[in-house]
Coordinates of C-alpha atoms (C1' of nucleotides) in Angstrom, one line a residue:
Chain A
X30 CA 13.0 -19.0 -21.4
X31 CA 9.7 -18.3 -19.5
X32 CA 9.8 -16.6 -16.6
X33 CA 9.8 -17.9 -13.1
X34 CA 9.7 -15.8 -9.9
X35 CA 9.0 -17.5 -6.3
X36 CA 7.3 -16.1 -3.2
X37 CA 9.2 -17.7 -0.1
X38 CA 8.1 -17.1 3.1
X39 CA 9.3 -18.3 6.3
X40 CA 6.3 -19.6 8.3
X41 CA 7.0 -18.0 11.4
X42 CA 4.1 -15.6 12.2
X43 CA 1.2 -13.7 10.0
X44 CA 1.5 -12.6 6.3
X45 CA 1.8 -9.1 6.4
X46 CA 1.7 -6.1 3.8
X47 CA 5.4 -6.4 2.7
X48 CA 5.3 -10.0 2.6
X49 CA 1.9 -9.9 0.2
X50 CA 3.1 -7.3 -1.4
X51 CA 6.1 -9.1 -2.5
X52 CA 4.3 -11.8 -3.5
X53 CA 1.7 -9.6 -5.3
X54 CA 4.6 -8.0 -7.6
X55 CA 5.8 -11.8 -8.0
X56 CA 2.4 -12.7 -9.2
X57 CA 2.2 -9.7 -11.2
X58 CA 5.7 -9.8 -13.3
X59 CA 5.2 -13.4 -13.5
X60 CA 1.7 -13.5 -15.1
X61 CA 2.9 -10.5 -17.2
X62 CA 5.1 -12.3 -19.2
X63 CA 3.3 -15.6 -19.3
X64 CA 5.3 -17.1 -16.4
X65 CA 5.2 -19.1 -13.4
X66 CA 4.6 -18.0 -10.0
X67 CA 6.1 -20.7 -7.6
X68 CA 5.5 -20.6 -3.6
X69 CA 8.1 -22.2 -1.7
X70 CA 7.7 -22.6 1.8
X71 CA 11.4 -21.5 3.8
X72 CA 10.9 -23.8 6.5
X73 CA 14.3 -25.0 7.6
X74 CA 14.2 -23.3 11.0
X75 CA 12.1 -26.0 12.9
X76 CA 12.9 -24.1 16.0
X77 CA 10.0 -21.3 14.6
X78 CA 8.1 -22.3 12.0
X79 CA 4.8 -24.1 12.6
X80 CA 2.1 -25.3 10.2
X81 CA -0.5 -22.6 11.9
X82 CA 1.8 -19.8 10.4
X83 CA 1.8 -21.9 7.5
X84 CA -1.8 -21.7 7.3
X85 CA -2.5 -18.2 7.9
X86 CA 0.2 -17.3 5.1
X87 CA -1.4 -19.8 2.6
X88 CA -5.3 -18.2 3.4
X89 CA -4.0 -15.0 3.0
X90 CA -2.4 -15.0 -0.6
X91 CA -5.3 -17.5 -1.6
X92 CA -8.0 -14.7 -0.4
X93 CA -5.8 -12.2 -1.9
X94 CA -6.2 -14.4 -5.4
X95 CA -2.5 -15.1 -5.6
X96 CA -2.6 -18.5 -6.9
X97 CA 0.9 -20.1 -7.2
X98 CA 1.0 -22.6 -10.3
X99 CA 3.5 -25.0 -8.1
X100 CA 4.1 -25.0 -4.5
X101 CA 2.4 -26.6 -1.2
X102 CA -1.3 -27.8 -2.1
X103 CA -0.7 -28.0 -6.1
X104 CA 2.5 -29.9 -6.4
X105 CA 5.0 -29.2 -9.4
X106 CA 8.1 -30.7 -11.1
X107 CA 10.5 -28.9 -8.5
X108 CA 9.0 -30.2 -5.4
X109 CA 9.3 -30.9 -2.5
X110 CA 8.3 -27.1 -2.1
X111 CA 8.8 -26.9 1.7
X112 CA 12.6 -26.6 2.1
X113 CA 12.4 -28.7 5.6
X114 CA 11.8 -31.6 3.4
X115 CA 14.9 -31.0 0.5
X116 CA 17.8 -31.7 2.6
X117 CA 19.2 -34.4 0.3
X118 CA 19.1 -31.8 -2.6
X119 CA 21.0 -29.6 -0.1
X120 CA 23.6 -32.8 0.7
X121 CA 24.4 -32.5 -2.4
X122 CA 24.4 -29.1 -3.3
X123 CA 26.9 -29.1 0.0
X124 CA 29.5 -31.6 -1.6
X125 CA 29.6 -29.5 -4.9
X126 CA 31.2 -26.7 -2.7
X127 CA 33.4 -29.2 -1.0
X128 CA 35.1 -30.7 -3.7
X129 CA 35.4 -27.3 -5.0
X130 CA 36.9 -25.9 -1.6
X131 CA 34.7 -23.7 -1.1
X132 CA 34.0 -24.9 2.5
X133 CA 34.9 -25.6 6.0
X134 CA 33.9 -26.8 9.4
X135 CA 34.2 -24.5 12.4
X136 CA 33.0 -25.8 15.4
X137 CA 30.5 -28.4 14.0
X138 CA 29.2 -25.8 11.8
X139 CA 30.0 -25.6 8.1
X140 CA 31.0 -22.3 6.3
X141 CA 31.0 -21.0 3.2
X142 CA 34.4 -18.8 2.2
X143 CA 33.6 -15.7 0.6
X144 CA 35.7 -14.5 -1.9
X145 CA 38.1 -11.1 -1.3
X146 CA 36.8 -8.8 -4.2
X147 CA 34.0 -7.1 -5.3
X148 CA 31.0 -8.3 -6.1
X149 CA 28.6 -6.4 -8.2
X150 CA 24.8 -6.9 -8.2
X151 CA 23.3 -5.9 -11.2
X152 CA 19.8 -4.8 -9.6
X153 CA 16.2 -4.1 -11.9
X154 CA 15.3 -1.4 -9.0
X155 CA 18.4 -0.1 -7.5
X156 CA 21.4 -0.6 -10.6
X157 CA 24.6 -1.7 -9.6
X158 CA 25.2 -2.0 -6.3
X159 CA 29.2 -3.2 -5.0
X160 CA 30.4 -4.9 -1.8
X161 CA 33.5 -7.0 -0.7
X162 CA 32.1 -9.3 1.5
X163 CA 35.7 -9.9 2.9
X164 CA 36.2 -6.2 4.4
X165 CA 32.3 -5.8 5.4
X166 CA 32.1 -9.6 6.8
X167 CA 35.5 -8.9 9.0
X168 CA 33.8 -7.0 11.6
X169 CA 30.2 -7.1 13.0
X170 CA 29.0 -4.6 15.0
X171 CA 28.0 -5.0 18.4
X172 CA 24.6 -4.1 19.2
X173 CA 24.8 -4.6 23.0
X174 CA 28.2 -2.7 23.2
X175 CA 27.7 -0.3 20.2
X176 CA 31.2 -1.7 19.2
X177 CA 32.6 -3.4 16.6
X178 CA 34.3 -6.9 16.7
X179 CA 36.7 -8.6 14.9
X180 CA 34.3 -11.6 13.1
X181 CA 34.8 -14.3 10.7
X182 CA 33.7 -13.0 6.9
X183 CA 32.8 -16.6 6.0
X184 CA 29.3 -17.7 6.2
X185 CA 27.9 -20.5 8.1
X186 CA 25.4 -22.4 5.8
X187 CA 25.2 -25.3 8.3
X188 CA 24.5 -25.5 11.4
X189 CA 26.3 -28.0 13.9
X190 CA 22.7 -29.7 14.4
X191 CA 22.4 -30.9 10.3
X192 CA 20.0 -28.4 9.6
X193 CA 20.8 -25.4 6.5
X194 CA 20.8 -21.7 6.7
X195 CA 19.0 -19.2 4.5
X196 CA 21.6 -18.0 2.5
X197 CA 22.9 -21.2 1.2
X198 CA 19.0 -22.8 0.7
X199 CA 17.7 -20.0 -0.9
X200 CA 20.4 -19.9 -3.5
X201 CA 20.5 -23.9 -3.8
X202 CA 16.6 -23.9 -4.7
X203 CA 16.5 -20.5 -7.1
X204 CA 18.9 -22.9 -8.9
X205 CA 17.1 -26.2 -8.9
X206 CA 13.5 -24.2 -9.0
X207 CA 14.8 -22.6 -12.3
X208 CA 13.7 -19.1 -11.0
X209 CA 14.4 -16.4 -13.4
X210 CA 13.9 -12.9 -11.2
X211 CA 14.2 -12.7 -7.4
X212 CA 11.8 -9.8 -6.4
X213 CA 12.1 -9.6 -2.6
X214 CA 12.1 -6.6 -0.4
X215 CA 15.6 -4.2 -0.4
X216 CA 16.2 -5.4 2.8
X217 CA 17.8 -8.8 1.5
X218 CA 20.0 -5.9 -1.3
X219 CA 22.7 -6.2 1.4
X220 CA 22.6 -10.4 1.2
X221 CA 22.7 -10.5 -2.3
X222 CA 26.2 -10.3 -2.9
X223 CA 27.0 -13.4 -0.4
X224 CA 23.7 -15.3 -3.0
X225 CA 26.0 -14.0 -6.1
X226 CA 29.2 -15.8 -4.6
X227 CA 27.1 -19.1 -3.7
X228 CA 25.8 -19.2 -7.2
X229 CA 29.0 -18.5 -8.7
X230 CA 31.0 -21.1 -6.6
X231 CA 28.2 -23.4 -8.0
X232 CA 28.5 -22.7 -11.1
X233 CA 25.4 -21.9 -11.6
X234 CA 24.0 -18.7 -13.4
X235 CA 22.4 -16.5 -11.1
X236 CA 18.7 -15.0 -12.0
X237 CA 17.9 -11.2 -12.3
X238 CA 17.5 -9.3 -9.1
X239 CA 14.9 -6.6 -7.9
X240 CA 14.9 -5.4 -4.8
X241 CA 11.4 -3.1 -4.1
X242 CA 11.4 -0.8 -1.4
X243 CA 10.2 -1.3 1.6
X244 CA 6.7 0.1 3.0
X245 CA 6.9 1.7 6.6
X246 CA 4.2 2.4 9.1
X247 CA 3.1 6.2 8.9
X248 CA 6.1 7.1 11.5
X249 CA 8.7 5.9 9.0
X250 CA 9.9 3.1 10.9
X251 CA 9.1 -0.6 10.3
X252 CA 5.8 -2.0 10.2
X253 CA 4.8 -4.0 13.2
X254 CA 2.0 -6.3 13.5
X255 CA 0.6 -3.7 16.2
X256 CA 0.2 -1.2 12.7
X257 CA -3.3 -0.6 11.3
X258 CA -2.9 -2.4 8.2
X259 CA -0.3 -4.4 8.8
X260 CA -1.9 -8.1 8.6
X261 CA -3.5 -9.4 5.3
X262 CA -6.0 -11.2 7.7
X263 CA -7.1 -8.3 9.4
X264 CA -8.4 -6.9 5.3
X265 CA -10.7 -9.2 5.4
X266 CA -12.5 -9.0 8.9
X267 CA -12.6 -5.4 8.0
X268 CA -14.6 -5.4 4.9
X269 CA -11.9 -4.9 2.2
X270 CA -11.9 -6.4 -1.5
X271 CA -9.0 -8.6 -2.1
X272 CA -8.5 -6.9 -5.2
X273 CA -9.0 -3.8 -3.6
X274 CA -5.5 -4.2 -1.4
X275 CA -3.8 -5.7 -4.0
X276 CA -4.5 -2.5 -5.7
X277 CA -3.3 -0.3 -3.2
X278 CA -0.5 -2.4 -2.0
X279 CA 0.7 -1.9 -6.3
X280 CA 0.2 1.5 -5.8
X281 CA 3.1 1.3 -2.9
X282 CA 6.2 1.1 -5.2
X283 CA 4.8 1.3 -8.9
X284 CA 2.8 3.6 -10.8
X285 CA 1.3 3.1 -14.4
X286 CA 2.9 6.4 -14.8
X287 CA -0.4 8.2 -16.1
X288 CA -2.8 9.3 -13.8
X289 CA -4.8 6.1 -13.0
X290 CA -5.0 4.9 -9.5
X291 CA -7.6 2.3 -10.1
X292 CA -7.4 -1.0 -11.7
X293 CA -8.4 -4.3 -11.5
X294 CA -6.2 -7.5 -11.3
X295 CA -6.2 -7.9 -15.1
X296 CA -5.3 -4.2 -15.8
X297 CA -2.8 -4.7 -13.1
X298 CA -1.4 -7.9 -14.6
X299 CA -1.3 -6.6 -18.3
X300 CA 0.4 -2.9 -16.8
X301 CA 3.1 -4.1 -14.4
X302 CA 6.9 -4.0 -15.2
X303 CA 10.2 -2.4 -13.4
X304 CA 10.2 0.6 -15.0
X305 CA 6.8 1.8 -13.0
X306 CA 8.5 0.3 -9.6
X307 CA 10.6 3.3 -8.0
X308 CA 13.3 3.2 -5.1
X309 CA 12.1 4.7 -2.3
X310 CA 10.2 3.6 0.9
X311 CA 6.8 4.1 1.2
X312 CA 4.7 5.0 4.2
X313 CA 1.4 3.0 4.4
X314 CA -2.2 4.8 4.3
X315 CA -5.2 3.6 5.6
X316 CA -7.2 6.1 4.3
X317 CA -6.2 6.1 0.9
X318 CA -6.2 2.4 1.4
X319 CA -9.7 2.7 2.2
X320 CA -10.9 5.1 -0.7
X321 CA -9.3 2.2 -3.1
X322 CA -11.7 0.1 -1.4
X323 CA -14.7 2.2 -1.7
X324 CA -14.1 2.9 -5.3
X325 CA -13.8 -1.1 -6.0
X326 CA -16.7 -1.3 -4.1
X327 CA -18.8 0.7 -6.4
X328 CA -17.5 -0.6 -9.1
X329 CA -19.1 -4.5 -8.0
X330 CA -22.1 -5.7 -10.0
X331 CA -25.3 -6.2 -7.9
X332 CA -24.5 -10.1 -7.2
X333 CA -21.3 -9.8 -6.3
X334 CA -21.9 -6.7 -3.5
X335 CA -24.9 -9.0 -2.3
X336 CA -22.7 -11.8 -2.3
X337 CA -19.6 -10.3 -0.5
X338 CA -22.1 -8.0 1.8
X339 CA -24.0 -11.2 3.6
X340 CA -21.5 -11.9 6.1
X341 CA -21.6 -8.4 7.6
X342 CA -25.3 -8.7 7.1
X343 CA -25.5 -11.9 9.2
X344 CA -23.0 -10.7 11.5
X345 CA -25.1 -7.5 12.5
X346 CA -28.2 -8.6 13.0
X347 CA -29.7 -8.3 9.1
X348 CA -31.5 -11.2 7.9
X349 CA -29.7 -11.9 4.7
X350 CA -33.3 -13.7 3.4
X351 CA -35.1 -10.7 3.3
X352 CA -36.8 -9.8 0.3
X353 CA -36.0 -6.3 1.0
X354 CA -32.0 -7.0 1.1
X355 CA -31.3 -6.8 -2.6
X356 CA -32.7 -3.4 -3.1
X357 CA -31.4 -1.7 0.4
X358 CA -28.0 -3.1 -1.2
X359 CA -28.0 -0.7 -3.9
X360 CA -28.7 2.2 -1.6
X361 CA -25.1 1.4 0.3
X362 CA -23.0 1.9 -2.9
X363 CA -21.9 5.2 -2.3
X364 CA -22.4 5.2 1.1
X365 CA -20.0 3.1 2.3
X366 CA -15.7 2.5 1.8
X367 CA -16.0 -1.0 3.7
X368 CA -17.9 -3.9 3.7
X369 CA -18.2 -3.8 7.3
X370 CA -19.9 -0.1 6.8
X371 CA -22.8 -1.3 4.6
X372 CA -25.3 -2.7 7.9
X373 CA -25.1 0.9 9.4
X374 CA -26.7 2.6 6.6
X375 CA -29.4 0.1 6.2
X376 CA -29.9 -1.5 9.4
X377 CA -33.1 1.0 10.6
X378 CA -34.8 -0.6 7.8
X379 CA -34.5 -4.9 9.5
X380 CA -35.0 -3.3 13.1
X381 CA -38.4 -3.3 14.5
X382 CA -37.5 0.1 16.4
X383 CA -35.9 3.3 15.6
X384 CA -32.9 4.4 17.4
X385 CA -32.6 8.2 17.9
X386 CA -29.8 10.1 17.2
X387 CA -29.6 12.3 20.3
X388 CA -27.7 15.1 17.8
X389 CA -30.5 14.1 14.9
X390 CA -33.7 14.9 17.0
X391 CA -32.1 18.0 18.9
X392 CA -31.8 19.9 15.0
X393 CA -35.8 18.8 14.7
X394 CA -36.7 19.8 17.7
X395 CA -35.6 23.3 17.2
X396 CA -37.8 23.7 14.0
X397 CA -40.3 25.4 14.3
X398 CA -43.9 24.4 14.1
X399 CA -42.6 20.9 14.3
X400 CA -45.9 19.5 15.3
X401 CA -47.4 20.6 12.4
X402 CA -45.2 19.6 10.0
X403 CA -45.3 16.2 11.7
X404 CA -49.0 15.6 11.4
X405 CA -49.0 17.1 8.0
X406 CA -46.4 14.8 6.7
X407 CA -48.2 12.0 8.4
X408 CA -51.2 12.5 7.2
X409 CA -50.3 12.8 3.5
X410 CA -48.2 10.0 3.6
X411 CA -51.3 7.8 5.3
X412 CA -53.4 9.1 2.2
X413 CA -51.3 8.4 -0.4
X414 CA -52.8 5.9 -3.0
X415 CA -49.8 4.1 -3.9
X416 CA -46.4 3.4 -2.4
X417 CA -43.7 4.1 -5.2
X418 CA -40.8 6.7 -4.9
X419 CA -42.9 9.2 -7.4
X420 CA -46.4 8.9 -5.1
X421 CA -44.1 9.2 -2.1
X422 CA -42.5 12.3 -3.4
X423 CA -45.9 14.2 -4.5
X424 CA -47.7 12.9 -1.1
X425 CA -44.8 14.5 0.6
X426 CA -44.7 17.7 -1.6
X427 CA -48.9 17.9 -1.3
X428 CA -48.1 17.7 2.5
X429 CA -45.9 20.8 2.6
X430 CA -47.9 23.1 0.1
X431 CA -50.5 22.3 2.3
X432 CA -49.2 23.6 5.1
X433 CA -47.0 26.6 3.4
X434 CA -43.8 25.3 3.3
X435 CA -41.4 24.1 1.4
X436 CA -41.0 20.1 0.6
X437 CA -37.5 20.6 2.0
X438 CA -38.4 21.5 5.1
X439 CA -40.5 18.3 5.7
X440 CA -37.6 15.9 4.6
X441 CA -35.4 16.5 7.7
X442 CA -38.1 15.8 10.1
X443 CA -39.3 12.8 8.0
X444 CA -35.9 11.6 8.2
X445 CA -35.5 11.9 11.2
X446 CA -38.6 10.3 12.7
X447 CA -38.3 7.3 10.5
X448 CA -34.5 6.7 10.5
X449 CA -33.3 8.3 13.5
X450 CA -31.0 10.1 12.2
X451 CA -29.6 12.7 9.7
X452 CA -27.3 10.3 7.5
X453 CA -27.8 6.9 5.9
X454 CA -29.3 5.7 2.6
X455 CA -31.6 8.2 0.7
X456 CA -34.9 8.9 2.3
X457 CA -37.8 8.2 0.0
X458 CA -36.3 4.5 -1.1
X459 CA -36.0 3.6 2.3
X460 CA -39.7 4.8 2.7
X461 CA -40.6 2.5 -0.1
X462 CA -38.9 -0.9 1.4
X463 CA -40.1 0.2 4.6
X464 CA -44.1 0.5 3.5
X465 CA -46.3 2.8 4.2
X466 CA -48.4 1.2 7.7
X467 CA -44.5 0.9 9.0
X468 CA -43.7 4.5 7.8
X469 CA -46.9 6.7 9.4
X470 CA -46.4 4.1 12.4
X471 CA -42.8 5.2 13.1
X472 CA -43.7 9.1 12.6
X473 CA -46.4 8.7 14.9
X474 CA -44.2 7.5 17.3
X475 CA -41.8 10.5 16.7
X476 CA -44.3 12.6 17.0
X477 CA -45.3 11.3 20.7
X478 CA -41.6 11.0 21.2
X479 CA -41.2 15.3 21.1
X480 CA -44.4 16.0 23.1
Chain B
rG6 C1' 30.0 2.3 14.2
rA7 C1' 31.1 0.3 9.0
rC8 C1' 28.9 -0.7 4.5
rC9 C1' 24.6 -0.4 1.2
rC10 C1' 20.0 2.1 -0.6
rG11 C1' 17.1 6.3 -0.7
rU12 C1' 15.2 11.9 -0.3
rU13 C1' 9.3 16.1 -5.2
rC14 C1' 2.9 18.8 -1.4
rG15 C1' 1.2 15.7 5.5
rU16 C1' 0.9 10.8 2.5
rC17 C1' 1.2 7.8 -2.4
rU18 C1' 3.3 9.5 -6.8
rA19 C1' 4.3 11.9 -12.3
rG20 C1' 8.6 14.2 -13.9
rC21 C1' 14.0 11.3 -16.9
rG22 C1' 18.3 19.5 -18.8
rG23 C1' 14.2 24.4 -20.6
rU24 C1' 7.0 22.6 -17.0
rU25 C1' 2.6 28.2 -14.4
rA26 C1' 6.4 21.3 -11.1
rG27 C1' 0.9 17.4 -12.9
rG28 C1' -2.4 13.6 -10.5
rA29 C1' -4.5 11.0 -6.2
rC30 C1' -5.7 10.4 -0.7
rA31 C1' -6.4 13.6 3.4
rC32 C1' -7.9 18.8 4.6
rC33 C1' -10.7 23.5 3.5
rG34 C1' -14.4 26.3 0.5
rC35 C1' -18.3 26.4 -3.2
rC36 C1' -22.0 23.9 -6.4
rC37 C1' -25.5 19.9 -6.9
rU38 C1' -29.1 18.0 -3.4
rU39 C1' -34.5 16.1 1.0
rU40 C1' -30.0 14.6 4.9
rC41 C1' -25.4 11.9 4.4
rA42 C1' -22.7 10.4 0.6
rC43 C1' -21.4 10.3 -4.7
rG44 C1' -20.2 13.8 -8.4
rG45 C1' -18.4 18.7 -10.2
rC46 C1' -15.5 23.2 -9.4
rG47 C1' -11.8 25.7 -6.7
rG48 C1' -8.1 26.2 -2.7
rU49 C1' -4.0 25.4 1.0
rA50 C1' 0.5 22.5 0.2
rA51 C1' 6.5 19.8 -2.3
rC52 C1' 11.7 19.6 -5.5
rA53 C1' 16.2 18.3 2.3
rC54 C1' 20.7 21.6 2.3
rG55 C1' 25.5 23.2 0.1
rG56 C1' 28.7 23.2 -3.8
rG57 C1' 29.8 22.2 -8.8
rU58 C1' 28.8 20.9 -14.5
rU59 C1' 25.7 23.7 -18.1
rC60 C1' 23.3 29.1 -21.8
rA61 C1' 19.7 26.4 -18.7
rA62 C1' 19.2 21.5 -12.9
rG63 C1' 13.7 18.8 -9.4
rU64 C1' 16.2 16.3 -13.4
rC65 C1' 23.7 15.1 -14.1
rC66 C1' 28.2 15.0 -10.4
rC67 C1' 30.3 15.7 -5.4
rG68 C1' 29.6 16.6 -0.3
rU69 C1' 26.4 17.3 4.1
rA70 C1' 22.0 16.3 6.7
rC71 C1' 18.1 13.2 7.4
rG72 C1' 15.5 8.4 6.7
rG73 C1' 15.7 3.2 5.8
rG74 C1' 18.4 -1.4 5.3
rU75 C1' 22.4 -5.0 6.4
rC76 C1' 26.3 -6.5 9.6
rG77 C1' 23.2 -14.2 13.3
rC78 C1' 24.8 -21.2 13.8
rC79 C1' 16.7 -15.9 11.8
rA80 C1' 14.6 -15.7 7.2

RNA sequence: GACCCGUUCGUCUAGCGGUUAGGACACCGCCCUUUCACGGCGGUAACACGGGUUCAAGUCCCGUACGGGUCGCCA
């Protein structure tokens, strides 16, 4: 039987890391074994679900890559995939528990009566995990009073107003969607045993379970959408690869078990399995999140950085037409974790004037002889023949014999004068895209600028 | 509060009875170098605690502590 794992989210707010995450190790196992990835929307909450949510959630996984081979947008044989639309499915689902008993009204509500043993799930992730729904259902605590009540163990998988609950929907499409392994977050371990009793009082058989652990914000506690990092969205207007998170957020929960940190989707897709995925929580790091980044980054080919780069281009100011784009491109490679970091290290070569780094023309200033090295370094540069990187380089080391020092000790200032500042793309390239009349033009202008 | 799950450097992790406890991010130092990066080399830094089992425990068992989760007519 091929495999068939679902992502379900409700569409009540933003996809965030643990939801894309969850469907990223969906994907993953799925496409491993030659299966289907299935997206089914858990709308039956009209109260809080709303078509923007929808939206956001279905932009998301698509930017992430995580295509879903049925679900909203693409059809399938097991639609309708938005649950809002299945009640009929769930009618009858509903009278399959009634002539079975399984089921009662309480106050306009319908409940589903859980059984008085032990149930065992027999989790991928966490092993066997037992619960009697009977003795934990009997009491709920309090969270107002810090108290516990007396409650009714029986679940209520109807509401008075027609509409279905989670518990019972969930477990009513896994069946009809064929789905093979649940992978959700071990926050829904505890519900499992009440989706075990469903399926068995259905007579159904119920798919494998794996519950991943859960990543936290850097405090421990639960990510909120306040947390750096915490909506997929957000990746995007920040300059991150796609397959750059969906790296990292693998790398929260599973390990390839060798000392790898890097891969693509493919490697991803041919490496992941349970045994890699651990048990613990994680704590999210944007830092390490952005190295990921910066190391896909360098690993782009030259179309696709130009390609992925024009919008931060465009957005700062850079003409993306430029002739000179292309090659100032290449200089940000290693410069840069970010997408949204590339203009900085570029942008002195598009602007018209040079913007001084206060810090950057205090440690010139202090040189001595400045003045001299200035004119030196002007001059050569104005008499250089040609304008390549080598003519550059001797016109620049001619400069400093000339004056008795050391072609080091020209670079700084040259720097300096024509970027503005200490860091940024390497000198002498810039110099070249910049051309020479713009070059001694912009050191003159330094030069005024200390006197 | 009850129940469930978890606990290796600050963080992500490898380890599946015998290891100088490995790697990565971050941090620090050195090298490379025209700056900044990249890269290279090195450093600081971890088995929560207490009992067992065993010739031998980070690895197995039991407690404790701590963290997380669940306890809705939300999903």
């Amino acid at each position: 039987m091929s495999v068939r794992t679902r992502f379900a989210p409700s569409p009540t707010g933003f996809l965030h890391i643990g939801g894309a995450r969850t469907a990223l190790y969906n994907w993953l196992y799925a496409k491993h074994h030659g299966g289907q990835f299935i997206l089914r929307v858990e709308d039956t909450d009209a109260e809080r679900s709303t078509a923007e949510s929808m939206q956001v959630i279905l932009d998301g996984l698509q930017w992430l890559g995580l295509d879903w081979d049925e679900g909203p947008g693409v059809g399938g044989d097991f639609g309708p995939y938005n649950q809002s639309e299945r009640g009929e499915i769930y009618d009858r689902y509903l009278a399959k528990l009634e002539a079975g008993g399984y089921v009662y009204e309480d106050d306009g509500a319908i409940r589903f009566r859980v059984p008085d043993r032990t149930i065992t799930v027999n989790d991928l992730v966490c092993g066997e995990v037992s619960v009697n729904l009977k003795e934990q259902g009997s009491r709920r605590y309090n969270t107002e009073t810090k108290q516990e009540e007396e409650a009714n163990p029986d679940i209520v998988i109807k509401r008075p107003n027609g509409g279905y609950i989670f518990h019972f929907v969930n477990v009513v499409d896994d069946i009809e969607m064929g789905i093979t392994h649940v992978i959700r977050g071990e926050d829904h371990l505890s519900n499992t045993p009440k989706h075990l009793a469903l399926f068995e009082a259905l007579g159904a058989t119920p798919p494998t379970f794996a519950h991943i652990p859960l990543n936290l914000n850097p405090n421990g506690t639960k990510m909120s959408k306040r947390d750096q990092g915490a909506l997929i969205h957000e990746y995007q207007e920040s300059g991150f690869l796609p397959d750059a998170v969906n790296n990292y957020m693998a790398l929260l929960g599973w390990s390839a078990k060798d000392d790898r940190e890097i891969f693509s989707m493919a490697e991803l897709k041919d490496l992941f399995d349970f045994d890699g995925v651990n048990n613990s929580n994680s704590k999210f790091d944007y830092d390490k999140c952005k190295w990921v980044n910066g190391e896909h980054l360098r690993h782009l080919s030259n179309g696709e950085l130009q390609e992925l780069a024009g919008p931060f281009l465009s957005r700062s100011g850079i003409p993306a037409a430029d002739d000179r784009v292309p090659a100032a491109l290449q200089l940000t490679r290693e410069r840069a974790q970010l997408l949204s970091e590339i203009p900085a290290v570029i942008a002195t070569i598009f602007e018209s004037e040079v913007s001084y780094d206060d810090a950057a023309v205090a440690k010139v200033t202090g040189q001595d002889d400045i003045q001299n090295k200035l004119s030196a370094l002007t001059a050569g540069l104005a008499n250089s023949s040609g304008w390549d990187e080598v003519e550059i380089k001797a016109a620049i080391s001619a400069a400093a014999e000339g004056i008795g020092v050391k072609m080091g000790a020209l670079m700084l200032p040259c720097r300096v004068g024509v970027m503005g500042s200490t860091s940024g793309a390497d000198l002498v390239p810039v110099l070249v895209l910049l051309g020479q009349p713009e070059v001694i033009r912009r050191l003159k202008g330094f030069s005024a600028l200390l006197d």
